[in-house]
Structure formats: C-alpha cells, structure tokens
Tab-separated table of C-alpha atoms and ligand atoms in Angstrom:
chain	number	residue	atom	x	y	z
X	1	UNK	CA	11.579	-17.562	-13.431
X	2	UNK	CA	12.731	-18.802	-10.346
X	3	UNK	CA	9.607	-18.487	-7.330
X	4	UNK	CA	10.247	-16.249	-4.452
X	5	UNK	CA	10.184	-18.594	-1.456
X	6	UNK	CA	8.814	-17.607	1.904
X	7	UNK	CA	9.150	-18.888	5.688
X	8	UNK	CA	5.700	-18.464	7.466
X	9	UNK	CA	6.433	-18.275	11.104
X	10	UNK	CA	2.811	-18.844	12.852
X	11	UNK	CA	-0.235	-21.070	10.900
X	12	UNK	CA	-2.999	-19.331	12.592
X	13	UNK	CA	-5.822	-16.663	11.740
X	14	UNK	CA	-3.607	-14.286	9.626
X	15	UNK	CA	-1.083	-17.051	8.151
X	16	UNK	CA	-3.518	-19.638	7.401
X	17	UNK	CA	-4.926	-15.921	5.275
X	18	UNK	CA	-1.792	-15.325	4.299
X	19	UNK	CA	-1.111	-19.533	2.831
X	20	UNK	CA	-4.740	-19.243	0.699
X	21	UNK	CA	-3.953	-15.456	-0.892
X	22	UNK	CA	-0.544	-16.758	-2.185
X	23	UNK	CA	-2.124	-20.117	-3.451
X	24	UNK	CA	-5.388	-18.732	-4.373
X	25	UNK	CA	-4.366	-15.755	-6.454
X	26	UNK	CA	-1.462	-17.450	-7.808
X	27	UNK	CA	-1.493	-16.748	-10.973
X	28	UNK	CA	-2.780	-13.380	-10.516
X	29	UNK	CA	0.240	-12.618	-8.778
X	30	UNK	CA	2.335	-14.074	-11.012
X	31	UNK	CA	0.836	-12.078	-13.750
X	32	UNK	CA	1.736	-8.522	-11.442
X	33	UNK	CA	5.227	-10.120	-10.269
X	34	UNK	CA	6.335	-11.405	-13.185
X	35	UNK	CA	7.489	-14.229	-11.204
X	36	UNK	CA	5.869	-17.079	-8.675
X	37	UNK	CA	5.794	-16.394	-4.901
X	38	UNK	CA	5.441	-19.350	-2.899
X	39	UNK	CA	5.187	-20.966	0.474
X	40	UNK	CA	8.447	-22.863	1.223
X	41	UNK	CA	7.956	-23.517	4.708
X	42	UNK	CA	5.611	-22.845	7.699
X	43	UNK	CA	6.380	-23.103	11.318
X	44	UNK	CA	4.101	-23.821	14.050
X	45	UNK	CA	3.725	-25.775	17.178
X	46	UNK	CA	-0.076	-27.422	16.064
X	47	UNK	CA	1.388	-29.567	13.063
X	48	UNK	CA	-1.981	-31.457	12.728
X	49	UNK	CA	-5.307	-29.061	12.846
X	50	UNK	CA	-7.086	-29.227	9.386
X	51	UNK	CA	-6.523	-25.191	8.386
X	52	UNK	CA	-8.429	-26.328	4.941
X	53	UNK	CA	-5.533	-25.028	2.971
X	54	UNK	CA	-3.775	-28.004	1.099
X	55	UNK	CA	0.111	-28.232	1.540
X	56	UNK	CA	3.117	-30.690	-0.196
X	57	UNK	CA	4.724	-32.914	2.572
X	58	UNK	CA	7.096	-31.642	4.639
X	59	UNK	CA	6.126	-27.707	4.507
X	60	UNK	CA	4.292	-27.547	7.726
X	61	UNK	CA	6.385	-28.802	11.183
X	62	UNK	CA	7.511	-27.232	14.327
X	63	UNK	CA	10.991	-26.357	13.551
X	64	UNK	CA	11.624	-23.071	13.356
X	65	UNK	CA	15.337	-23.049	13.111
X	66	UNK	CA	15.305	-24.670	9.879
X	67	UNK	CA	13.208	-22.268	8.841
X	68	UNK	CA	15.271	-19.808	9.869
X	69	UNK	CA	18.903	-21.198	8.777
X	70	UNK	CA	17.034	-22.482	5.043
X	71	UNK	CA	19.125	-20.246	2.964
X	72	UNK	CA	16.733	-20.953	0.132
X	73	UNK	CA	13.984	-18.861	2.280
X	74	UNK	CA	14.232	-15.178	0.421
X	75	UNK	CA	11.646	-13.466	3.484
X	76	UNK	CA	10.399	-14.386	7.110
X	77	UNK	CA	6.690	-13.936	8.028
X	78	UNK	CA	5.837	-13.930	11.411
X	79	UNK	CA	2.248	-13.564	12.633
X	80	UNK	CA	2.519	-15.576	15.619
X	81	UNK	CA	1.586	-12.309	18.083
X	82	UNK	CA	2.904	-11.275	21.147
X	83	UNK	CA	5.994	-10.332	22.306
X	84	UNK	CA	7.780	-13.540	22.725
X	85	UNK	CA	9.016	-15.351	21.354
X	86	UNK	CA	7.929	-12.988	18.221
X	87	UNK	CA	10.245	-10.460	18.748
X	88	UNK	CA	13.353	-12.959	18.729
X	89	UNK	CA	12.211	-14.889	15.775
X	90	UNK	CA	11.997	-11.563	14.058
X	91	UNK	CA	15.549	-10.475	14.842
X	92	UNK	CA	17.167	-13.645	14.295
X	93	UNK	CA	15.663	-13.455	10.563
X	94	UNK	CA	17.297	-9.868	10.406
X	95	UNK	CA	20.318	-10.876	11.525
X	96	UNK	CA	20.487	-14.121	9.032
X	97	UNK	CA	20.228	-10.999	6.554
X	98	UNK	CA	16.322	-12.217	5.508
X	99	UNK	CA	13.574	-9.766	4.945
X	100	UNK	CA	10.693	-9.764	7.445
X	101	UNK	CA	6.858	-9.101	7.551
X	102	UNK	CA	4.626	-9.200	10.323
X	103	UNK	CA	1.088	-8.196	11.334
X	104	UNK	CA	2.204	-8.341	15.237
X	105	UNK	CA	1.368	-4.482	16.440
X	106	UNK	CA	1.945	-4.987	20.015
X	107	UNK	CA	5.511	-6.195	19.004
X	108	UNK	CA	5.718	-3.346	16.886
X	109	UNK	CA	4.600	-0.856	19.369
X	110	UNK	CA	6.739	-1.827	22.152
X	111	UNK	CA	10.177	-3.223	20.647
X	112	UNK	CA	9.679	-1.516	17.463
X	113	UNK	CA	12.808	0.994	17.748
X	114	UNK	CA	15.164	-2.266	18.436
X	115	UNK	CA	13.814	-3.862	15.387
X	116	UNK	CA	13.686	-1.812	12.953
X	117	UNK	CA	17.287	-0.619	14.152
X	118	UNK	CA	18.438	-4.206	13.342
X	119	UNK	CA	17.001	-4.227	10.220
X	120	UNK	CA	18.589	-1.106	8.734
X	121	UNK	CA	22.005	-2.130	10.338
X	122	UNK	CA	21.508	-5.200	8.328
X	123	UNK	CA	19.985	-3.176	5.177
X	124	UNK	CA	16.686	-5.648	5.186
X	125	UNK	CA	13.353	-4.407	4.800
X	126	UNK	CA	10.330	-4.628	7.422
X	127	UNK	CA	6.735	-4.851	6.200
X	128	UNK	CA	3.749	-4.514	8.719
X	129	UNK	CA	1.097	-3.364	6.447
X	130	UNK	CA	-1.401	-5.932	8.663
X	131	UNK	CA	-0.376	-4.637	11.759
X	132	UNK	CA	-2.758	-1.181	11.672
X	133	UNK	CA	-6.237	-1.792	10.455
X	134	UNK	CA	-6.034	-5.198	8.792
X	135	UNK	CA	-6.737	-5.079	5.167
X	136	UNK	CA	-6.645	-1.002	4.729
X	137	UNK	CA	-3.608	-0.287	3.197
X	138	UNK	CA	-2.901	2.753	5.463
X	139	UNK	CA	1.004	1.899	6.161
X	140	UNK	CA	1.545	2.292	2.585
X	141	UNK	CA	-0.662	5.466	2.278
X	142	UNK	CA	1.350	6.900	4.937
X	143	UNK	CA	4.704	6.052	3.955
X	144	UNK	CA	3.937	6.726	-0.164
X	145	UNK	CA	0.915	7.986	-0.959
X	146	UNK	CA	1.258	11.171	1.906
X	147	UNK	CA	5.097	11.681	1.205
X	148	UNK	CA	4.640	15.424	-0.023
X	149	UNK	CA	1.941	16.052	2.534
X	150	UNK	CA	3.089	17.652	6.560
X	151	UNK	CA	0.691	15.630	7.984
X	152	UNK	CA	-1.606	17.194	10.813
X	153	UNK	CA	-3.403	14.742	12.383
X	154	UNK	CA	-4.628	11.465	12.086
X	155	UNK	CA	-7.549	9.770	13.722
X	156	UNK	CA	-9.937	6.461	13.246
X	157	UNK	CA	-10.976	3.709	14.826
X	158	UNK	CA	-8.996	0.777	14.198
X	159	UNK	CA	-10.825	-2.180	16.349
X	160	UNK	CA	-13.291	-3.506	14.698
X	161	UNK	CA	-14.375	-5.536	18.240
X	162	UNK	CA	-14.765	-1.848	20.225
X	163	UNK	CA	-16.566	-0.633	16.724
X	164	UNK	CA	-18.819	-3.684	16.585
X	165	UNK	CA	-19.396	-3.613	20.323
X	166	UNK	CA	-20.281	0.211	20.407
X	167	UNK	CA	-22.439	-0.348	17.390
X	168	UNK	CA	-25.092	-2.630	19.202
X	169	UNK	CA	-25.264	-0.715	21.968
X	170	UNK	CA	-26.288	2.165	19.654
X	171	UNK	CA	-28.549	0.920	17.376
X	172	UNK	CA	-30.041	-1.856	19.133
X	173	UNK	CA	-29.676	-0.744	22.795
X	174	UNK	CA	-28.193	-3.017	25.702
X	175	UNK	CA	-25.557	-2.651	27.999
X	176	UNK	CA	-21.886	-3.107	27.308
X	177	UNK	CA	-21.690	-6.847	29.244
X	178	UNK	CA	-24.212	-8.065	27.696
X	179	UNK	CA	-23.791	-6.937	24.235
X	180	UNK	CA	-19.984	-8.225	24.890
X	181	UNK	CA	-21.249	-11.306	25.800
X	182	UNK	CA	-23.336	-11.723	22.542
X	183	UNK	CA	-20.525	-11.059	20.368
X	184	UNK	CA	-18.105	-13.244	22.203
X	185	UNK	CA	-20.887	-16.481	22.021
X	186	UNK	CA	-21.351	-15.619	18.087
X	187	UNK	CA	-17.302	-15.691	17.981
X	188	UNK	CA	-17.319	-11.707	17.044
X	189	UNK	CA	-14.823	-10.900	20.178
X	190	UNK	CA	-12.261	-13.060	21.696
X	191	UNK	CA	-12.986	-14.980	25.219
X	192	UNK	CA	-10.311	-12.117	26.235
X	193	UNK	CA	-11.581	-9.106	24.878
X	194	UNK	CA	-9.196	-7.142	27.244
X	195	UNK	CA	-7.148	-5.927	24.554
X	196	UNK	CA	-9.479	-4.380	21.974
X	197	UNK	CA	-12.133	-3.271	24.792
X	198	UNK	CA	-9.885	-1.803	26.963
X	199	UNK	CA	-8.149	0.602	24.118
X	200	UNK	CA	-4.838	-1.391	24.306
X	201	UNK	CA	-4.852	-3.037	20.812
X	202	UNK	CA	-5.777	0.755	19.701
X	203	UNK	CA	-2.860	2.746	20.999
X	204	UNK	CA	-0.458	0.210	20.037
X	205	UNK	CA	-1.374	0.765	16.413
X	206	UNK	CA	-2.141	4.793	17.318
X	207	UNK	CA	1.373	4.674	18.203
X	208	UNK	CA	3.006	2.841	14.637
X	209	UNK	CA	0.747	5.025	12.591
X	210	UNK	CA	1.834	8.343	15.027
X	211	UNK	CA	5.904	7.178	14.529
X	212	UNK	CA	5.080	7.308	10.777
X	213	UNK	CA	2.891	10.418	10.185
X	214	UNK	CA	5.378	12.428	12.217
X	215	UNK	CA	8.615	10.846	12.143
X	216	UNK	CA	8.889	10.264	15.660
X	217	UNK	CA	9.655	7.861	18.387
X	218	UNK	CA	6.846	7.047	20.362
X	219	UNK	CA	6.374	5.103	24.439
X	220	UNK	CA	3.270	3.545	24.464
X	221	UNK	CA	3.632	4.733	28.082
X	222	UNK	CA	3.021	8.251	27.168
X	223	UNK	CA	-0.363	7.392	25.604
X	224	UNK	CA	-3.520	8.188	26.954
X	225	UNK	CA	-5.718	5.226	27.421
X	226	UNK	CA	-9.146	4.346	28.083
X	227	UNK	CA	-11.289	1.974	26.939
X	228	UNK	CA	-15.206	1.447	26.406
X	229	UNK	CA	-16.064	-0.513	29.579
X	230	UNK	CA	-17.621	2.344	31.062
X	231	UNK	CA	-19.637	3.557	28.609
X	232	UNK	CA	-23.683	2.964	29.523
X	233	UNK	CA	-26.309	3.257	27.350
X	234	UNK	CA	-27.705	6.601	29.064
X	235	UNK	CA	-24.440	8.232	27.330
X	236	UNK	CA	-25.070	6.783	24.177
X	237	UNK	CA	-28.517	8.254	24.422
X	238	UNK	CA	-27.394	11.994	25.648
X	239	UNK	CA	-25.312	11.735	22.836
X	240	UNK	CA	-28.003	11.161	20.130
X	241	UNK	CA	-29.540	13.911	21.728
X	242	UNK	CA	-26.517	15.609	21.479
X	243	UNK	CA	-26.441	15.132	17.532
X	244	UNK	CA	-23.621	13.123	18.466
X	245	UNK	CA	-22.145	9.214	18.420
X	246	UNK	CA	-19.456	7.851	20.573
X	247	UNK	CA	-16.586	6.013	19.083
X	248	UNK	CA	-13.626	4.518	20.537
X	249	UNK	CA	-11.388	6.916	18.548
X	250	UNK	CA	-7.363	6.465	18.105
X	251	UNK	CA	-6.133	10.542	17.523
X	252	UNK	CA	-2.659	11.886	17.186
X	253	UNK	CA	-2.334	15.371	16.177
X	254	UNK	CA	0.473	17.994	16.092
X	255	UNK	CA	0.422	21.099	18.438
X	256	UNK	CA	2.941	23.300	18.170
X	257	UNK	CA	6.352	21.141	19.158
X	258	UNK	CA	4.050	18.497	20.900
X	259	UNK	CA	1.807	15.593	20.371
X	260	UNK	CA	-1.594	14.942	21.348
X	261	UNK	CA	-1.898	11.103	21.232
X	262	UNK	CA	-4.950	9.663	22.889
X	263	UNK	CA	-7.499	6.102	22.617
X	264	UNK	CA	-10.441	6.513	24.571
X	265	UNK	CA	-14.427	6.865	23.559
X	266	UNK	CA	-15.038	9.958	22.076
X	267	UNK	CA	-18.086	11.899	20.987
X	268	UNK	CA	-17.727	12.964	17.225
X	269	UNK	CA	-20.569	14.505	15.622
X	270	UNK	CA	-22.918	12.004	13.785
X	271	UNK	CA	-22.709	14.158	10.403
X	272	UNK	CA	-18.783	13.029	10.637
X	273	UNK	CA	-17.993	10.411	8.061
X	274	UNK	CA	-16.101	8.217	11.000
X	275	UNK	CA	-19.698	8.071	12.437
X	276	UNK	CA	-20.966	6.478	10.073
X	277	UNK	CA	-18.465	3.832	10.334
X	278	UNK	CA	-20.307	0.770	11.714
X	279	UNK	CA	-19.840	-2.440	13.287
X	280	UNK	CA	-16.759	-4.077	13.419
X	281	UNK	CA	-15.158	-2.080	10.073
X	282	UNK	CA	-12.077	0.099	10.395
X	283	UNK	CA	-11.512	3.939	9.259
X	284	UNK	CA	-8.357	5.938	9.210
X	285	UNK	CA	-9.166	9.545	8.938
X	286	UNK	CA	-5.856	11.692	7.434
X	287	UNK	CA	-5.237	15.108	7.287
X	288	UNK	CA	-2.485	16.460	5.476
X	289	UNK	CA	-1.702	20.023	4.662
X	290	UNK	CA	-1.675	19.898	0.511
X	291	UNK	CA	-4.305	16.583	0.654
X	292	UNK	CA	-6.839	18.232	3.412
X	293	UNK	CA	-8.886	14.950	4.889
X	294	UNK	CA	-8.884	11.734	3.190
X	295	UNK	CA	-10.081	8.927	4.774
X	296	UNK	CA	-9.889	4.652	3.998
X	297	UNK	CA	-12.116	2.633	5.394
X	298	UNK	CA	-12.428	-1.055	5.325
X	299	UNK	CA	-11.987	-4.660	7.449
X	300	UNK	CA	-9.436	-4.188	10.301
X	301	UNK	CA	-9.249	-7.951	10.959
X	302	UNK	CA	-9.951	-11.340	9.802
X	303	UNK	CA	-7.568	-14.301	8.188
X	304	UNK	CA	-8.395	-12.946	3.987
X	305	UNK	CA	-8.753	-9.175	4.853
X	306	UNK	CA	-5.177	-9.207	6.837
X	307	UNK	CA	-3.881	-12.461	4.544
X	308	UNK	CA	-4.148	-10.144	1.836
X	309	UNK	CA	-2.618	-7.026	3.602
X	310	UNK	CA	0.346	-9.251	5.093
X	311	UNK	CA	0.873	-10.629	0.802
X	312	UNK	CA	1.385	-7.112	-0.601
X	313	UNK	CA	4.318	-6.809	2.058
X	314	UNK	CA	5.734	-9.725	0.503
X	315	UNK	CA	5.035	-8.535	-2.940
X	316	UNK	CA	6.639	-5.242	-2.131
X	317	UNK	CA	9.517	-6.617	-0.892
X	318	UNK	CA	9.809	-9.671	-3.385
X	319	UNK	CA	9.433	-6.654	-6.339
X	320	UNK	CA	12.419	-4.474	-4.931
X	321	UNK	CA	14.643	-7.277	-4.194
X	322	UNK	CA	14.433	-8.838	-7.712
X	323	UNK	CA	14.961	-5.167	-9.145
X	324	UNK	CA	17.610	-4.844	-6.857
X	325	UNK	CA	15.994	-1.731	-5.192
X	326	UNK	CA	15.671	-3.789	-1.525
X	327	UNK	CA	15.179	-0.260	1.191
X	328	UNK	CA	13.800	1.970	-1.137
X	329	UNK	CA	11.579	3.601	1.446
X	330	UNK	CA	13.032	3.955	4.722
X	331	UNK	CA	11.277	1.708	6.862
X	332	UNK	CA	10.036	4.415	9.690
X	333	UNK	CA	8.601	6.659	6.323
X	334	UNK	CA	11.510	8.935	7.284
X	335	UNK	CA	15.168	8.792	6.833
X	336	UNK	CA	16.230	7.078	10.131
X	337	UNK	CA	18.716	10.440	11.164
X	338	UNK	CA	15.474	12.684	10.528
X	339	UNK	CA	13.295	11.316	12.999
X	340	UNK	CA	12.704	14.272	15.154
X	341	UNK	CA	11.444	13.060	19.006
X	342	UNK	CA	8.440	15.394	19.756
X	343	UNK	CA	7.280	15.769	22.898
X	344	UNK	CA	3.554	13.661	23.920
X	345	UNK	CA	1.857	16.947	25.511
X	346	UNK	CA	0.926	15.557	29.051
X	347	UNK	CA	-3.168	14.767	29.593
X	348	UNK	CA	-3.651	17.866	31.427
X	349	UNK	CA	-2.849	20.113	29.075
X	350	UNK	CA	-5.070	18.198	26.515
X	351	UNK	CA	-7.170	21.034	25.184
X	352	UNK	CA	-10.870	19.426	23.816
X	353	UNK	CA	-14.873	20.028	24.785
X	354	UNK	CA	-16.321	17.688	27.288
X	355	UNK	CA	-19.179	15.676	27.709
X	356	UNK	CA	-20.000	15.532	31.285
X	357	UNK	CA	-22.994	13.769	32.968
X	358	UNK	CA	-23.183	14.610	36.350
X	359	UNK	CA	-24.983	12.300	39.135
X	360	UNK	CA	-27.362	15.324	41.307
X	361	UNK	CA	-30.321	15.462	43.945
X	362	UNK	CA	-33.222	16.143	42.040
X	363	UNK	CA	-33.486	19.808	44.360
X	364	UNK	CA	-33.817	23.036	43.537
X	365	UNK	CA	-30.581	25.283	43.449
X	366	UNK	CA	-28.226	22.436	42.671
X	367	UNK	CA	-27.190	23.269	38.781
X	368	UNK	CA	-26.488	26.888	40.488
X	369	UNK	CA	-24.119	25.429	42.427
X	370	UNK	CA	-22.767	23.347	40.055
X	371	UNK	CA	-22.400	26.483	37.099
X	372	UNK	CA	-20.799	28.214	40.073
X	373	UNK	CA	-17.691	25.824	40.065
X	374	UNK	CA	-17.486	25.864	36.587
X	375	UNK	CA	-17.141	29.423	36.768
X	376	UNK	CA	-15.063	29.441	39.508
X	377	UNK	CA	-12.963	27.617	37.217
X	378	UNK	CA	-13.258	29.339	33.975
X	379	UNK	CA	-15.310	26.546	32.057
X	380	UNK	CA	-17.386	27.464	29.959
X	381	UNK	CA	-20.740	25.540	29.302
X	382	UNK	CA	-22.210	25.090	25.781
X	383	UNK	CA	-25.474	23.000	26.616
X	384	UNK	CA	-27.361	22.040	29.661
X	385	UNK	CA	-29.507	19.238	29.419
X	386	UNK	CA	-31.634	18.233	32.556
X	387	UNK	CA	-34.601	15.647	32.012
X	388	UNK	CA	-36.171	13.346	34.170
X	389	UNK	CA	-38.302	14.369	37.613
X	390	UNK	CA	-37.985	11.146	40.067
X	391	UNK	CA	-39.937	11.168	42.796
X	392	UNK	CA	-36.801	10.379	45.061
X	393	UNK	CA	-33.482	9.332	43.893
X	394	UNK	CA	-30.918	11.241	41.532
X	395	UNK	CA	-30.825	12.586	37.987
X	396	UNK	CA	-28.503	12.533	35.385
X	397	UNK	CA	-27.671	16.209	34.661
X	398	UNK	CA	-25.505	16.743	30.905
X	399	UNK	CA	-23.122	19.312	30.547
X	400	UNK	CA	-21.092	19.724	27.086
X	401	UNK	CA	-18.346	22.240	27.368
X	402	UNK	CA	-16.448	24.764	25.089
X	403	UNK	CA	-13.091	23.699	24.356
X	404	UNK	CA	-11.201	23.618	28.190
X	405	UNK	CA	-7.952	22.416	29.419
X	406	UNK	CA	-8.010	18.729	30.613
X	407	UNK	CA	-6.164	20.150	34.139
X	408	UNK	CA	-9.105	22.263	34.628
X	409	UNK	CA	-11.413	20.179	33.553
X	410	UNK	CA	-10.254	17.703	36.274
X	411	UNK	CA	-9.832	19.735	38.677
X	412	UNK	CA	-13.603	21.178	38.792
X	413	UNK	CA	-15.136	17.531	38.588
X	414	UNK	CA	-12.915	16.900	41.685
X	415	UNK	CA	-14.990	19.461	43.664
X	416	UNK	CA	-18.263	18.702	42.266
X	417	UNK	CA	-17.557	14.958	43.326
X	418	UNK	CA	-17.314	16.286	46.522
X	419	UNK	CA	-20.743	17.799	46.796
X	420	UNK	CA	-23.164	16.284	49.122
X	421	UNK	CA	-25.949	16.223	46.008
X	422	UNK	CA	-23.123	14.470	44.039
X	423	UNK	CA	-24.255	10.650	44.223
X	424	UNK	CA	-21.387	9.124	41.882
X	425	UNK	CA	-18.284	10.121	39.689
X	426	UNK	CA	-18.919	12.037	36.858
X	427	UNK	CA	-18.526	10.321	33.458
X	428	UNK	CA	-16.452	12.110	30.949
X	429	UNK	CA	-16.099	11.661	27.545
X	430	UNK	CA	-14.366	13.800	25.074
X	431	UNK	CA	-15.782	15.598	22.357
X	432	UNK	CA	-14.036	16.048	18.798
X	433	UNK	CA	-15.227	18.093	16.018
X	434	UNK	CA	-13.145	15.603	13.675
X	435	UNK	CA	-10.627	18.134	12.338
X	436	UNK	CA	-13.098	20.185	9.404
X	437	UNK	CA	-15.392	17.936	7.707
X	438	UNK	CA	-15.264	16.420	4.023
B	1	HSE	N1	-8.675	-7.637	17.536
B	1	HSE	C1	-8.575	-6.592	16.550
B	1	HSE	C2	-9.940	-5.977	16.304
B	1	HSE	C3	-8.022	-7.035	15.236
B	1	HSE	O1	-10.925	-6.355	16.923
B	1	HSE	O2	-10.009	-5.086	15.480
B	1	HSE	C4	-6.573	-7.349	15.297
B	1	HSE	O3	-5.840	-6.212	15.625
C-alpha cells in the first residue's frame, strides 16, 4: 500500500526522535497501520550536523516552501519551538489543507485559539500529544480515555528540569544555584533554564491540558505563576518536618463557575503518590467524577520519549485519514460551539493552607504578636514550629495554616513585614492535600 509521507519541519531534539521512531519501528508500525509511514522531507536551517539518523539524498535541506507546496506531503510536523516562525509554518500547512502535529506548547498556549480555528475552518486535524509531558500520553487520555468523566481537577508536575532540580535539593541537600548549576554542566537543564525554573514552560502546558479538561478558553495571562528560584533548603527541611515535599505543581480545578489555575512550588504531603515522583520524570494527576484519581506518570522530555509521543499523532491522523474518518474528535476534546469560557478565579480569592516561615527576633513576646495579626485577621494556625536559640541574630519561625483566602492571607503578611522584629519577607508556599488520595 501506498506509504503515508510526512514533512518534518525542525531536525532537532524531538524531530531527530521523531526521524529514528518512524525508521526504527518501521515495520512495527507497518504491522499496526497496515500501511508504511515515512519521512518524505525534513526542513531545517543546519543541513550538515551528523543527527546519527541515516537519510536518502535530497530529504534534508532548508527549504521549507517546498515542503510546504509538495502535494505528495499527506501531514506537516513542526517541532521547531517558539512562536515564530512556528506559528506561520503551522498555518500555512492548514491552509494548504495538510494535517499538522507539533510538540511546540508555548505556541500552543499563546496562539492556540487562532490555530486550531484555522484548522477546523479547513476540516484538518491538529495533534500535540508531545506538547504536555513528553512521552505520557495524557492529550489522548483527556480527549478519549476521560470522555464520559466531568472532570474536577487536574494537577502534576510536568517539567522534568524543576522536578530534577527540586529532587537534589531534597535528597542530597544544596542550594538551588548550585544544584542548577550541576545539572546544567551534566547537560540535565538548558544554559537558559528560565523557562522550566521559572514555572513558564509549566503553565503553558497547565493551560492546553486546562482548555481540554474543561472545555474552555484559557490567557496564559490569567495564570498564576511562580517558579522555584526562591525555594532554600531551610523550606525543604520544614517541610520534611512537616511530613511534607515541595513540588513545582501545575493545578487547575473547578470551583463553582470559576477556575483555579496556578504553577508555583507547592507543599503536597509526602504519602501523595505525586511525591514520590522523582527527578526529572513527569506525573499528571486526574480526577474525574465516575474515574475518581488516576494518575500517568512517565518521561516529560527527551528526543525518543517525545519522538515517540509526536509518531502516535501521526499514526492517529494517518489511521483516520486512510479510513476516511479525518476530525473524528474535535480537536479542543469538545465540540468547538460547546466550549463554555469560565471565569480564572482571581489569586486573592484562591482558597488553600499556607506554609509560612516567618524571619523574627529571637525575643520573648514576638509569636504573641504575630498570632495576634493572624487573629486579627481570621487565620487560623494549624502548627507552630519554632527551633533554633541564636545567641544574636533571627530565627526562622513556621506557621502552616488552615485553609484561608489568598486576600487575607496577603494582607496579614503585609503587616507582619512591617514589624520591627520582622528581618525579611516572609516565604510562602502553598499547601495541597492533592484532591483525596489513591
Ligand atoms: N524543558 C522541559 C522539561 C521539557 O524540563 O520538562 C520540554 O517541555
């Protein structure tokens, strides 16, 4: 039968994957397919690095419009990242009427509603199965596998650099520049980590998985961000002691008409199966209201892991255009007329517990003071923890709260700040109890 024949726009990490799956597990393929799926051509501006994957003559150049007028191309791949010029090779393809698959998140994230408009005015499919947590075939999970399940919240961690990063600091101690530093000489993070450790790379795939789960538009704008920078290793202590570990977690969850869509290092307890999710691996935590909590967990990155995930795009879509069955799922997970905006509930009104370590004189009276404004502000205080005597100087003093409205929250560390026994900002960190256990 005649091969399906794809256009690989981008010959780096993910396509080079991408270029040994389809070669390696040919046959394998062929054998589920019932018919070949090849490599026709491959765009990218380096023509000459060695990617160890042999190619015929000719497949590899720099010319991406004949890649993209080659009417013998059946689907466009593009994993060349970024915005542009992604996001007009992309559209071009849908508008030449081609299929399209790409792993590019941040594209997805923040010109998503203009492409996937294009596509279904054009009636071509979109596959980003590589886009959220690399080789974890969540997309599908989401739009298939959950399709008779309201789903209530969803939450992971989905960089494997913040994972891997907050993992050393944990288990082998060290502060967060130098334990960067280590992972960037042994190639583990990139020489700009600013994406993954600043939460960025996170909420851009917290917001594609939050557009599917709930069938919503979603601004990246409108979610909260923070990223690991800040986190010292006296928090990831308190936390132990807390019975606790801190993970940059990804969370969007329904309340009421709202969401609550956050990225930022959060305390979950260390019984929690997410906990235990270590190093640089990824683990998307789903809870649906027939399925209760399931959760996948696997490698968010890498050139096989996301090769692989990027291939069963093109195998989907290679599979329902030979049956004739191209859009069978609507590419959002819900019809495109039934995607209901909900609101993102602003931070303030964010309702979690707290971790709080405040920066106090070492004197007597001072946590009287300080459980005074908390009072004063209805907060209520679940544990106290106060160690350390130094001779002169400040101690760290550990609050974790009952559940309290972000506003408030905020508004009491503002006056504490202001106290002359206060010797620095508070850190906070969030505390989630991981939506019931499994
Ligand atoms: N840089 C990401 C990570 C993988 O560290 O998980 C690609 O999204």
């Amino acid at each position: 039968m005649k091969a399906f024949q794809v256009g690989l726009i981008g010959f780096g990490t993910v396509g080079t994957g991408l270029v040994r799956v389809l070669q390696e597990d040919a046959c394998e393929i062929e054998r589920r397919v019932g018919f070949p799926i090849r490599v026709r051509r491959i765009a990218d501006l380096d023509t000459t690095r060695d990617r160890g994957v042999p190619l015929e003559p000719g497949v590899l150049s720099n010319d991406v419009d004949g890649l993209l007028s080659d009417p013998e191309v059946d689907l466009v791949v593009e994993v060349v990242g970024g915005y542009e010029p992604a996001r007009t090779f992309l559209l071009r393809a849908i508008e030449a009427g081609k299929p399209v698959v790409t792993s590019n998140k941040a594209l997805l994230a923040v010109h998503g509603e203009e492409i996937f408009a294009a596509a279904a005015k054009q009636g071509v499919d979109v596959g980003f199965e590589g886009a959220v947590g690399g080789a974890i075939p969540i997309i599908r999970a989401v739009k298939e596998g959950f399709s008779a399940n309201i789903i209530e919240a969803v939450f992971g961690i989905v960089n494997g650099t913040a994972n891997y990063i907050l993992t050393r600091m944990t288990d082998d101690g060290g502060d967060f520049d130098a334990v960067l530093k280590e992972a960037q000489a042994q190639g583990l993070a990139e020489a700009d980590p600013t994406f993954d450790v600043d939460g960025i790379d996170s909420a851009h795939k917290i917001a594609i998985l939050a557009n599917l789960c709930f069938g919503t538009p979603l601004r990246i704008e409108d979610v909260l961000i923070e990223g690991i920078r800040r986190i010292k290793p006296v928090d990831i202590d308190f936390a132990r002691q807390l019975g606790h570990r801190i993970k940059l977690l990804v969370l969007a969850k329904r309340v009421g008409e709202e969401l609550d869509v956050r990225v930022c290092p959060t305390m979950i307890p260390e019984t929690h199966l997410i906990s235990q999710v270590n190093g640089s691996y990824n683990a998307i935590y789903i809870k649906g209201d027939k399925a209760d909590p399931n959760m996948l967990i696997g490698r968010g990155a890498g050139s096989l892991p996301t090769g692989s995930a990027v291939a069963a795009d093109v195998i989907e879509i290679a599979r329902n255009l030979r049956s004739g069955k191209g859009g069978r799922v609507p590419l959002l997970s819900y019809t495109p007329n039934a995607r209901i905006p909900l609101r993102v509930r602003p931070h303030s009104e964010i309702v979690t517990s707290y971790y709080l370590r405040i920066t106090v004189e070492d004197r007597p009276g001072v946590l009287s003071t300080i459980s005074g404004i908390f009072e004063r502000h209805s907060i209520s205080i679940q544990t106290v923890i106060q160690k350390g005597r130094r001779e002169k100087g400040h101690v760290p003093l550990v609050m974790l709260t009952h559940e309290a409205r972000e506003g408030d929250i905020q508004d009491t560390l503002k006056e504490i700040d202001c106290l002359d026994v206060v010797n620095a900002p508070t850190m906070l960190i969030r505390v989630e109890s991981g939506e019931g256990q499994m």
